[in-house]
Amino acid sequence: MSVEPGAFVEAQCVGCHDEQCDFKPIKVLRRKPLPTDIVIEMKYCGVCHSDLHFSANHLKNVLPVQYPCIPGHELAGVVTWVGSDVTKFKVGDHAGVGCMVDSCLKCKQCKTGQEQKCKKQVQTYQGDDWSGRAAMGPGGQRTAGGYTDVMVVQERFAILIPEKYPLEMAGPVLCSGITVYTPLKLYGAKRVGVVGLGGLGVMGVKIARAMGATVTAISRSASKRDFAMSIGAHKYFASSTDDPVPDSLDLVINTVPVNHDHTLYTKLLSKNGKHVLLGLHASALAAMFASILTLGKSRLAFSGIGGIPDTQEVIDLCAANDIFPEIQVHAVTDINRIYEKLDASNDAGKRYVLDIAGSLTKDTFATLDTAPPTKLGEHGASVTLRGILRELLFMLFSRLTYGV
Ligand code: NAP
Ligand code: ZN
């Protein structure tokens, strides 16, 4: 893939034009690469449940999408060009991009590798390019993500993928891996429960075990018991059955993507245990405010992705310990079907990964517009300000009354 100095970079992408998530081929111009940029020829991109939340505008009352939406924040590929100021990468390296492509680079959070907490952080897709360092080409304000054949990104926000780590596995580590790693590292817990065995939950079980924890996998039914044990869980709890209820967990990492009765899992905690909600729903956002209002004393907390140094750390940890996501690789033309699987609770527990190099190229681009439309359930916009406030009041009240 050639990069003309001073020229925009043409990218073939797939994106959706409304909440129906019916993906179509879209061409965009990515910005002219800067001296601090690298250009990545894309090989694979994981599909996160957040992609569904954004594409279907589940958060429209708090974080509305501007269509077209070109999702993808689990990118993996090969470096084909480096700017003159780049020091971390050379042509031919394996590189990836997770959930962020820019931040202010000056504040305390940025300087301490917590870029995800910077007020000016720019998401890999649907981010507002306030600096000009992040966006697509002319006229493009919202960033375009990883369902694309080429990515231009500042080296500071790119992750060096260890040579031996399979590229198709790498993208999911950069979102699902880092998202579970952050609370595991922060709380250093020894008895960990992981709720929801999908893309994040599977990585939660594997990484927690590698970090020395005793891990209880918690799923809705008994159907994932064998799967959970095969990926390294020490114990299994099916929350809808008569399984003996685990208790005294120091940390519960909850990846359920929809509003649900989270109190069930808070009750599994030891006296000083934490229940970290990761799913993007009203309770998780309320937990974030509850944590702030109680100066971190609330048992419920929210955690969002992780910083760039920790993202590098987690992929290095995965490479060193042979930790891999449970993936299924698909042609880009399957994207509508993948969204249906995520929407229907991801019963297989897989992380679906798009084979970009094999199915989204200049040659295949013209043939991509053939898949039947996506059929999604009636979830609507589940996150509302009113819903968040109601949950927040519930959390503050229940903490005072019965310690949940
Ligand atoms: P996923 O692959 O679809 O897996 C979600 C899992 O949750 C499912 O496998 C299922 O596990 C359980 N589940 C699904 N529907 C449920 C329901 N109605 N009630 C109870 N449990 C249900 O999703 P993912 O990619 O892991 O993402 C999970 C959530 O994390 C999403 O909301 C996503 O947006 C969010 N996320 C947050 C961050 C962050 O920074 N905080 C980063 C990435 C993703 P069982 O079958 O085992 O019950
Ligand atoms: Zn994600």
Short mmCIF file of C-alpha atoms and ligand atoms in Angstrom, two decimals:
data_model
loop_
_atom_site.label_atom_id
_atom_site.label_comp_id
_atom_site.label_asym_id
_atom_site.label_seq_id
_atom_site.Cartn_x
_atom_site.Cartn_y
_atom_site.Cartn_z
CA MET A 1 0.00 0.00 0.00
CA SER A 2 1.67 3.20 -1.11
CA VAL A 3 1.38 6.47 0.77
CA GLU A 4 1.92 9.63 -1.25
CA PRO A 5 3.62 12.32 0.85
CA GLY A 6 1.17 15.14 1.58
CA ALA A 7 -1.82 13.27 0.12
CA PHE A 8 -5.00 12.02 1.77
CA VAL A 9 -5.17 8.26 2.20
CA GLU A 10 -8.11 6.58 0.49
CA ALA A 11 -9.76 3.97 2.68
CA GLN A 12 -12.39 1.37 1.83
CA CYS A 13 -14.64 0.86 4.84
CA VAL A 14 -17.96 -0.60 5.83
CA GLY A 15 -20.35 1.49 7.89
CA CYS A 16 -24.03 1.96 8.60
CA HIS A 17 -26.26 4.89 7.83
CA ASP A 18 -28.86 4.50 10.58
CA GLU A 19 -29.91 2.51 13.65
CA GLN A 20 -30.83 -0.52 11.54
CA CYS A 21 -27.11 -1.40 11.33
CA ASP A 22 -27.36 -2.49 7.71
CA PHE A 23 -23.70 -2.24 6.74
CA LYS A 24 -22.68 -0.87 3.35
CA PRO A 25 -19.36 -0.15 1.70
CA ILE A 26 -18.21 3.45 2.25
CA LYS A 27 -15.09 5.19 0.98
CA VAL A 28 -13.44 7.81 3.16
CA LEU A 29 -10.32 9.88 2.88
CA ARG A 30 -8.14 9.61 5.94
CA ARG A 31 -6.02 12.64 6.71
CA LYS A 32 -2.61 13.34 5.24
CA PRO A 33 -0.15 11.41 7.43
CA LEU A 34 1.85 13.62 9.80
CA PRO A 35 5.50 13.11 10.81
CA THR A 36 4.30 11.54 14.09
CA ASP A 37 1.92 9.11 12.33
CA ILE A 38 2.10 5.55 11.16
CA VAL A 39 -0.02 3.98 8.41
CA ILE A 40 -1.35 0.49 9.09
CA GLU A 41 -2.46 -1.89 6.36
CA MET A 42 -5.33 -3.58 8.12
CA LYS A 43 -5.52 -7.36 8.44
CA TYR A 44 -8.20 -7.94 11.09
CA CYS A 45 -10.69 -6.06 13.22
CA GLY A 46 -12.63 -7.45 16.18
CA VAL A 47 -16.31 -6.65 16.63
CA CYS A 48 -17.11 -5.44 20.15
CA HIS A 49 -20.59 -5.24 21.68
CA SER A 50 -19.90 -1.50 21.98
CA ASP A 51 -19.89 -1.39 18.16
CA LEU A 52 -23.49 -2.60 18.30
CA HIS A 53 -24.40 -0.09 21.04
CA PHE A 54 -23.02 2.78 18.95
CA SER A 55 -24.17 1.64 15.51
CA ALA A 56 -27.69 1.02 16.81
CA ASN A 57 -27.59 4.32 18.73
CA HIS A 58 -28.43 2.65 22.07
CA LEU A 59 -26.85 5.64 23.82
CA LYS A 60 -28.62 8.27 21.74
CA ASN A 61 -29.94 10.17 24.75
CA VAL A 62 -26.48 10.69 26.19
CA LEU A 63 -24.02 10.11 23.34
CA PRO A 64 -25.84 10.34 19.99
CA VAL A 65 -24.24 8.88 16.88
CA GLN A 66 -23.62 10.93 13.75
CA TYR A 67 -24.17 8.67 10.75
CA PRO A 68 -22.55 7.25 8.78
CA CYS A 69 -20.96 5.26 11.57
CA ILE A 70 -17.81 3.29 10.72
CA PRO A 71 -17.14 1.29 13.89
CA GLY A 72 -14.23 -0.87 14.99
CA HIS A 73 -11.78 -0.37 17.85
CA GLU A 74 -9.93 -3.68 17.81
CA LEU A 75 -7.61 -3.08 14.86
CA ALA A 76 -4.62 -5.20 13.88
CA GLY A 77 -2.38 -4.96 10.83
CA VAL A 78 1.07 -4.30 9.44
CA VAL A 79 2.89 -0.96 9.40
CA THR A 80 3.44 0.20 5.80
CA TRP A 81 4.64 3.77 6.40
CA VAL A 82 6.20 5.69 9.28
CA GLY A 83 6.53 9.47 9.62
CA SER A 84 9.94 11.08 10.07
CA ASP A 85 9.42 11.62 13.84
CA VAL A 86 8.25 8.08 14.58
CA THR A 87 10.48 6.13 16.97
CA LYS A 88 8.40 3.18 18.20
CA PHE A 89 7.59 1.51 14.86
CA LYS A 90 9.27 0.54 11.64
CA VAL A 91 7.79 -0.64 8.36
CA GLY A 92 6.77 -4.30 8.65
CA ASP A 93 5.98 -4.22 12.39
CA HIS A 94 2.65 -5.58 13.57
CA ALA A 95 0.59 -2.75 15.01
CA GLY A 96 -2.86 -2.29 16.45
CA VAL A 97 -5.22 0.42 17.62
CA GLY A 98 -7.67 0.15 20.48
CA CYS A 99 -10.38 2.53 21.62
CA MET A 100 -8.58 5.91 21.42
CA VAL A 101 -6.72 7.84 18.74
CA ASP A 102 -6.01 11.15 20.45
CA SER A 103 -6.09 13.12 23.71
CA CYS A 104 -4.70 16.47 24.88
CA LEU A 105 -1.25 14.91 25.57
CA LYS A 106 -0.59 17.57 28.22
CA CYS A 107 -2.79 16.97 31.25
CA LYS A 108 -1.90 14.87 34.30
CA GLN A 109 -3.92 11.92 32.99
CA CYS A 110 -2.11 11.93 29.65
CA LYS A 111 1.28 12.31 31.30
CA THR A 112 0.65 9.34 33.58
CA GLY A 113 -0.61 6.99 30.86
CA GLN A 114 -4.29 7.38 31.74
CA GLU A 115 -5.26 8.91 28.40
CA GLN A 116 -8.69 7.28 28.62
CA LYS A 117 -9.51 9.74 31.43
CA CYS A 118 -8.38 12.85 29.53
CA LYS A 119 -11.29 15.21 28.94
CA LYS A 120 -10.13 15.63 25.33
CA GLN A 121 -9.75 11.93 24.59
CA VAL A 122 -10.90 11.06 21.06
CA GLN A 123 -12.50 7.68 20.44
CA THR A 124 -11.29 5.60 17.49
CA TYR A 125 -14.69 6.00 15.88
CA GLN A 126 -17.44 8.57 16.44
CA GLY A 127 -14.84 10.73 18.16
CA ASP A 128 -14.80 14.49 17.69
CA ASP A 129 -11.55 15.57 16.10
CA TRP A 130 -10.81 18.79 17.97
CA SER A 131 -7.09 18.74 17.15
CA GLY A 132 -6.92 17.67 13.51
CA ARG A 133 -4.70 14.78 14.60
CA ALA A 134 -7.47 12.21 14.58
CA ALA A 135 -10.13 12.66 11.92
CA MET A 136 -10.81 11.52 8.41
CA GLY A 137 -9.87 13.79 5.52
CA PRO A 138 -11.64 16.91 4.23
CA GLY A 139 -14.97 17.62 5.92
CA GLY A 140 -14.65 14.60 8.21
CA GLN A 141 -15.13 15.49 11.85
CA ARG A 142 -16.15 12.21 13.45
CA THR A 143 -13.43 9.60 13.43
CA ALA A 144 -13.79 6.44 11.35
CA GLY A 145 -12.85 3.14 12.98
CA GLY A 146 -11.44 -0.23 12.11
CA TYR A 147 -13.86 -1.75 9.62
CA THR A 148 -11.45 -0.46 7.03
CA ASP A 149 -8.49 -1.49 4.92
CA VAL A 150 -6.15 1.28 6.09
CA MET A 151 -5.63 3.29 9.25
CA VAL A 152 -3.65 6.47 9.85
CA VAL A 153 -2.84 6.99 13.51
CA GLN A 154 -0.37 8.82 15.74
CA GLU A 155 2.26 6.39 16.92
CA ARG A 156 1.45 7.40 20.52
CA PHE A 157 -1.94 5.71 20.21
CA ALA A 158 -0.75 2.65 18.31
CA ILE A 159 0.19 -0.57 20.08
CA LEU A 160 3.15 -2.71 19.07
CA ILE A 161 1.84 -6.25 18.62
CA PRO A 162 4.49 -8.84 19.54
CA GLU A 163 5.70 -10.60 16.41
CA LYS A 164 4.73 -14.06 17.65
CA TYR A 165 1.17 -13.10 18.67
CA PRO A 166 -1.34 -14.17 15.99
CA LEU A 167 -2.64 -11.03 14.31
CA GLU A 168 -6.23 -12.28 14.18
CA MET A 169 -6.16 -12.58 18.00
CA ALA A 170 -4.53 -9.23 18.69
CA GLY A 171 -7.36 -6.76 18.05
CA PRO A 172 -9.67 -8.10 20.79
CA VAL A 173 -6.90 -7.71 23.38
CA LEU A 174 -6.84 -3.96 22.64
CA CYS A 175 -10.41 -3.49 23.84
CA SER A 176 -11.77 -6.52 25.66
CA GLY A 177 -8.36 -7.38 27.12
CA ILE A 178 -7.47 -3.94 28.41
CA THR A 179 -10.99 -3.31 29.71
CA VAL A 180 -10.85 -6.30 32.06
CA TYR A 181 -7.14 -5.83 32.83
CA THR A 182 -7.65 -2.31 34.22
CA PRO A 183 -9.82 -3.30 37.23
CA LEU A 184 -7.85 -6.52 37.76
CA LYS A 185 -4.64 -4.52 38.02
CA LEU A 186 -6.18 -1.71 40.07
CA TYR A 187 -7.73 -3.93 42.75
CA GLY A 188 -5.16 -6.76 42.64
CA ALA A 189 -7.92 -9.13 43.72
CA LYS A 190 -7.31 -12.76 44.56
CA ARG A 191 -10.91 -14.07 44.41
CA VAL A 192 -12.49 -12.81 41.23
CA GLY A 193 -15.95 -13.36 39.73
CA VAL A 194 -16.50 -12.65 36.03
CA VAL A 195 -20.12 -12.12 34.98
CA GLY A 196 -21.11 -12.72 31.33
CA LEU A 197 -18.99 -15.00 29.19
CA GLY A 198 -18.79 -13.06 25.95
CA GLY A 199 -15.92 -11.14 24.37
CA LEU A 200 -14.88 -9.32 27.57
CA GLY A 201 -15.81 -12.05 30.03
CA VAL A 202 -13.68 -14.72 28.37
CA MET A 203 -10.65 -12.44 28.51
CA GLY A 204 -11.56 -11.61 32.12
CA VAL A 205 -11.40 -15.28 33.11
CA LYS A 206 -8.13 -15.91 31.28
CA ILE A 207 -6.29 -12.77 32.38
CA ALA A 208 -7.47 -12.99 36.00
CA ARG A 209 -6.19 -16.56 36.17
CA ALA A 210 -2.85 -15.57 34.65
CA MET A 211 -2.59 -12.85 37.30
CA GLY A 212 -2.91 -15.47 40.01
CA ALA A 213 -6.57 -15.10 40.99
CA THR A 214 -9.05 -17.85 41.78
CA VAL A 215 -11.73 -17.27 39.18
CA THR A 216 -15.46 -17.94 39.34
CA ALA A 217 -17.14 -17.69 35.94
CA ILE A 218 -20.72 -16.47 36.28
CA SER A 219 -23.15 -17.03 33.44
CA ARG A 220 -26.91 -16.96 33.07
CA SER A 221 -27.39 -20.67 32.54
CA ALA A 222 -25.49 -23.94 32.93
CA SER A 223 -24.81 -24.16 29.20
CA LYS A 224 -21.35 -22.52 29.32
CA ARG A 225 -20.04 -24.59 32.26
CA ASP A 226 -17.69 -26.80 30.18
CA PHE A 227 -16.63 -23.83 28.07
CA ALA A 228 -15.80 -21.80 31.20
CA MET A 229 -13.73 -24.58 32.74
CA SER A 230 -11.91 -25.11 29.43
CA ILE A 231 -10.81 -21.47 29.35
CA GLY A 232 -9.42 -21.61 32.88
CA ALA A 233 -12.20 -20.85 35.37
CA HIS A 234 -11.74 -22.59 38.72
CA LYS A 235 -15.47 -22.46 39.58
CA TYR A 236 -18.73 -21.87 37.75
CA PHE A 237 -21.96 -20.27 38.91
CA ALA A 238 -25.09 -20.34 36.75
CA SER A 239 -27.10 -17.44 38.12
CA SER A 240 -30.50 -18.77 36.99
CA THR A 241 -30.08 -22.22 38.61
CA ASP A 242 -29.82 -23.71 42.10
CA ASP A 243 -26.01 -23.77 41.95
CA PRO A 244 -24.48 -23.00 45.34
CA VAL A 245 -24.05 -19.24 45.50
CA PRO A 246 -20.38 -18.19 45.70
CA ASP A 247 -19.51 -15.60 48.29
CA SER A 248 -16.52 -13.69 49.54
CA LEU A 249 -15.37 -12.56 46.13
CA ASP A 250 -12.96 -9.62 46.34
CA LEU A 251 -13.83 -8.40 42.88
CA VAL A 252 -16.71 -8.97 40.50
CA ILE A 253 -16.14 -7.88 36.91
CA ASN A 254 -19.56 -7.57 35.33
CA THR A 255 -19.70 -7.51 31.51
CA VAL A 256 -23.47 -7.83 31.01
CA PRO A 257 -24.32 -5.38 28.21
CA VAL A 258 -27.88 -4.49 29.27
CA ASN A 259 -29.63 -3.21 32.38
CA HIS A 260 -30.14 -6.08 34.82
CA ASP A 261 -30.41 -6.82 38.52
CA HIS A 262 -26.79 -6.17 39.48
CA THR A 263 -27.53 -6.46 43.21
CA LEU A 264 -27.43 -10.24 42.80
CA TYR A 265 -23.71 -10.03 42.11
CA THR A 266 -22.87 -7.36 44.70
CA LYS A 267 -24.14 -9.83 47.29
CA LEU A 268 -21.32 -12.21 46.30
CA LEU A 269 -18.67 -9.79 47.57
CA SER A 270 -16.53 -9.98 50.66
CA LYS A 271 -16.75 -7.08 53.13
CA ASN A 272 -14.47 -4.73 51.18
CA GLY A 273 -15.06 -6.22 47.75
CA LYS A 274 -15.79 -4.21 44.60
CA HIS A 275 -18.33 -4.83 41.88
CA VAL A 276 -17.16 -3.23 38.66
CA LEU A 277 -19.76 -2.71 35.94
CA LEU A 278 -18.27 -2.63 32.45
CA GLY A 279 -21.36 -2.90 30.23
CA LEU A 280 -22.58 0.32 28.64
CA HIS A 281 -25.98 0.70 30.33
CA ALA A 282 -27.66 3.11 32.73
CA SER A 283 -26.52 1.25 35.87
CA ALA A 284 -22.88 1.41 34.82
CA LEU A 285 -23.03 5.14 34.24
CA ALA A 286 -24.86 5.59 37.56
CA ALA A 287 -22.14 3.49 39.24
CA MET A 288 -19.56 5.91 37.87
CA PHE A 289 -21.35 8.87 39.52
CA ALA A 290 -21.97 6.88 42.72
CA SER A 291 -18.27 6.20 42.94
CA ILE A 292 -17.47 9.90 42.54
CA LEU A 293 -20.11 11.00 45.06
CA THR A 294 -18.94 8.51 47.69
CA LEU A 295 -15.24 9.29 47.09
CA GLY A 296 -14.67 5.77 45.84
CA LYS A 297 -16.33 4.11 48.84
CA SER A 298 -19.33 2.69 46.97
CA ARG A 299 -19.13 -1.02 46.33
CA LEU A 300 -20.25 -0.48 42.74
CA ALA A 301 -17.89 1.15 40.29
CA PHE A 302 -17.57 1.68 36.56
CA SER A 303 -14.34 1.22 34.65
CA GLY A 304 -13.65 2.40 31.11
CA ILE A 305 -11.01 0.76 28.89
CA GLY A 306 -7.43 1.64 30.02
CA GLY A 307 -4.44 3.78 29.13
CA ILE A 308 -1.97 3.20 26.32
CA PRO A 309 0.92 1.90 28.50
CA ASP A 310 -1.43 -0.60 30.15
CA THR A 311 -2.75 -1.65 26.74
CA GLN A 312 0.81 -2.38 25.66
CA GLU A 313 1.34 -4.20 28.96
CA VAL A 314 -1.71 -6.42 28.52
CA ILE A 315 -0.85 -7.52 25.00
CA ASP A 316 2.70 -8.27 26.15
CA LEU A 317 1.25 -10.25 29.06
CA CYS A 318 -1.04 -12.18 26.70
CA ALA A 319 1.88 -12.94 24.38
CA ALA A 320 4.12 -14.05 27.25
CA ASN A 321 1.46 -16.33 28.76
CA ASP A 322 -0.21 -17.64 25.59
CA ILE A 323 -3.51 -15.99 26.47
CA PHE A 324 -5.78 -15.74 23.44
CA PRO A 325 -9.35 -14.56 22.96
CA GLU A 326 -11.86 -17.16 21.76
CA ILE A 327 -12.41 -15.89 18.25
CA GLN A 328 -14.33 -16.75 15.11
CA VAL A 329 -12.99 -15.13 11.96
CA HIS A 330 -15.56 -13.94 9.40
CA ALA A 331 -15.62 -12.24 6.02
CA VAL A 332 -16.72 -8.61 6.21
CA THR A 333 -19.89 -9.58 4.31
CA ASP A 334 -21.00 -11.42 7.51
CA ILE A 335 -21.09 -8.22 9.55
CA ASN A 336 -24.90 -7.95 9.62
CA ARG A 337 -25.14 -11.53 10.89
CA ILE A 338 -22.49 -10.87 13.57
CA TYR A 339 -24.51 -7.92 14.85
CA GLU A 340 -27.55 -10.19 15.11
CA LYS A 341 -25.53 -12.66 17.23
CA LEU A 342 -24.34 -9.92 19.60
CA ASP A 343 -27.84 -8.49 19.80
CA ALA A 344 -29.18 -11.95 20.69
CA SER A 345 -26.87 -12.27 23.76
CA ASN A 346 -23.79 -13.76 22.09
CA ASP A 347 -24.70 -17.25 23.24
CA ALA A 348 -21.57 -18.74 21.67
CA GLY A 349 -19.40 -16.46 23.83
CA LYS A 350 -17.08 -15.78 20.88
CA ARG A 351 -15.30 -12.62 19.85
CA TYR A 352 -16.11 -12.21 16.14
CA VAL A 353 -13.23 -10.91 14.08
CA LEU A 354 -13.44 -9.45 10.58
CA ASP A 355 -10.96 -10.81 8.05
CA ILE A 356 -10.18 -7.43 6.54
CA ALA A 357 -7.25 -8.48 4.33
CA GLY A 358 -9.24 -11.39 2.92
CA SER A 359 -12.52 -9.60 2.33
CA LEU A 360 -12.29 -5.79 2.43
CA THR A 361 -9.93 -4.64 -0.27
CA LYS A 362 -10.03 -2.41 -3.33
CA ASP A 363 -10.78 -5.57 -5.36
CA THR A 364 -13.68 -6.84 -3.22
CA PHE A 365 -15.13 -3.42 -2.36
CA ALA A 366 -17.62 -3.31 -5.22
CA THR A 367 -19.09 -6.70 -4.27
CA LEU A 368 -19.68 -5.99 -0.56
CA ASP A 369 -23.21 -4.62 -0.81
CA THR A 370 -25.08 -7.93 -0.93
CA ALA A 371 -25.89 -9.14 2.60
CA PRO A 372 -29.55 -9.20 3.69
CA PRO A 373 -30.41 -6.36 6.14
CA THR A 374 -29.71 -6.78 9.85
CA LYS A 375 -32.62 -7.88 12.06
CA LEU A 376 -32.20 -6.54 15.59
CA GLY A 377 -34.44 -6.94 18.63
CA GLU A 378 -36.45 -4.09 20.11
CA HIS A 379 -33.89 -2.71 22.56
CA GLY A 380 -34.30 0.93 21.61
CA ALA A 381 -32.39 3.61 23.46
CA SER A 382 -32.04 1.94 26.82
CA VAL A 383 -29.79 4.59 28.34
CA THR A 384 -31.59 7.75 29.40
CA LEU A 385 -30.66 10.53 31.81
CA ARG A 386 -33.75 9.70 33.84
CA GLY A 387 -32.73 6.02 33.97
CA ILE A 388 -29.22 6.94 35.13
CA LEU A 389 -30.59 9.24 37.85
CA ARG A 390 -33.05 6.61 39.06
CA GLU A 391 -30.25 4.04 39.29
CA LEU A 392 -27.96 6.51 41.05
CA LEU A 393 -30.56 7.25 43.71
CA PHE A 394 -31.13 3.54 44.15
CA MET A 395 -27.40 2.91 44.57
CA LEU A 396 -26.90 5.70 47.08
CA PHE A 397 -29.99 4.69 49.03
CA SER A 398 -29.20 0.97 49.06
CA ARG A 399 -25.62 1.59 50.13
CA LEU A 400 -26.84 3.46 53.19
CA THR A 401 -29.48 0.89 54.05
CA TYR A 402 -28.09 -2.56 53.36
CA GLY A 403 -24.59 -2.04 52.18
CA VAL A 404 -25.15 -3.08 48.56
P1 NAP B 1 -20.76 -9.82 24.27
O1 NAP B 1 -19.63 -10.48 23.59
O2 NAP B 1 -22.04 -9.64 23.55
O3 NAP B 1 -21.00 -10.64 25.63
C1 NAP B 1 -21.90 -10.21 26.61
C2 NAP B 1 -22.21 -11.40 27.54
O4 NAP B 1 -23.11 -10.91 28.53
C3 NAP B 1 -22.94 -12.54 26.84
O5 NAP B 1 -22.10 -13.52 26.30
C4 NAP B 1 -23.78 -13.12 27.96
O6 NAP B 1 -22.99 -14.01 28.78
C5 NAP B 1 -24.10 -11.91 28.83
N1 NAP B 1 -25.43 -11.37 28.45
C6 NAP B 1 -25.83 -10.99 27.23
N2 NAP B 1 -27.12 -10.56 27.28
C7 NAP B 1 -27.50 -10.64 28.55
C8 NAP B 1 -28.70 -10.35 29.24
N3 NAP B 1 -29.79 -9.88 28.58
N4 NAP B 1 -28.74 -10.55 30.56
C9 NAP B 1 -27.69 -11.07 31.21
N5 NAP B 1 -26.52 -11.37 30.60
C10 NAP B 1 -26.43 -11.16 29.29
O7 NAP B 1 -20.34 -8.36 24.77
P2 NAP B 1 -18.85 -7.78 25.04
O8 NAP B 1 -18.25 -7.36 23.77
O9 NAP B 1 -18.16 -8.68 25.97
O10 NAP B 1 -19.24 -6.42 25.80
C11 NAP B 1 -19.93 -6.46 27.03
C12 NAP B 1 -20.31 -5.06 27.46
O11 NAP B 1 -19.12 -4.34 27.79
C13 NAP B 1 -21.00 -4.23 26.38
O12 NAP B 1 -22.00 -3.42 26.98
C14 NAP B 1 -19.90 -3.36 25.84
O13 NAP B 1 -20.37 -2.18 25.25
C15 NAP B 1 -19.15 -3.08 27.11
N6 NAP B 1 -17.79 -2.61 26.95
C16 NAP B 1 -17.37 -1.70 27.85
C17 NAP B 1 -16.09 -1.24 27.81
C18 NAP B 1 -15.64 -0.29 28.87
O14 NAP B 1 -14.62 0.39 28.68
N7 NAP B 1 -16.33 -0.20 30.00
C19 NAP B 1 -15.21 -1.69 26.82
C20 NAP B 1 -15.67 -2.64 25.93
C21 NAP B 1 -16.96 -3.11 26.00
P3 NAP B 1 -23.65 -15.33 29.43
O15 NAP B 1 -24.27 -16.08 28.29
O16 NAP B 1 -22.45 -16.01 30.00
O17 NAP B 1 -24.62 -14.94 30.47
ZN ZN B 2 -14.86 -2.59 22.69
#
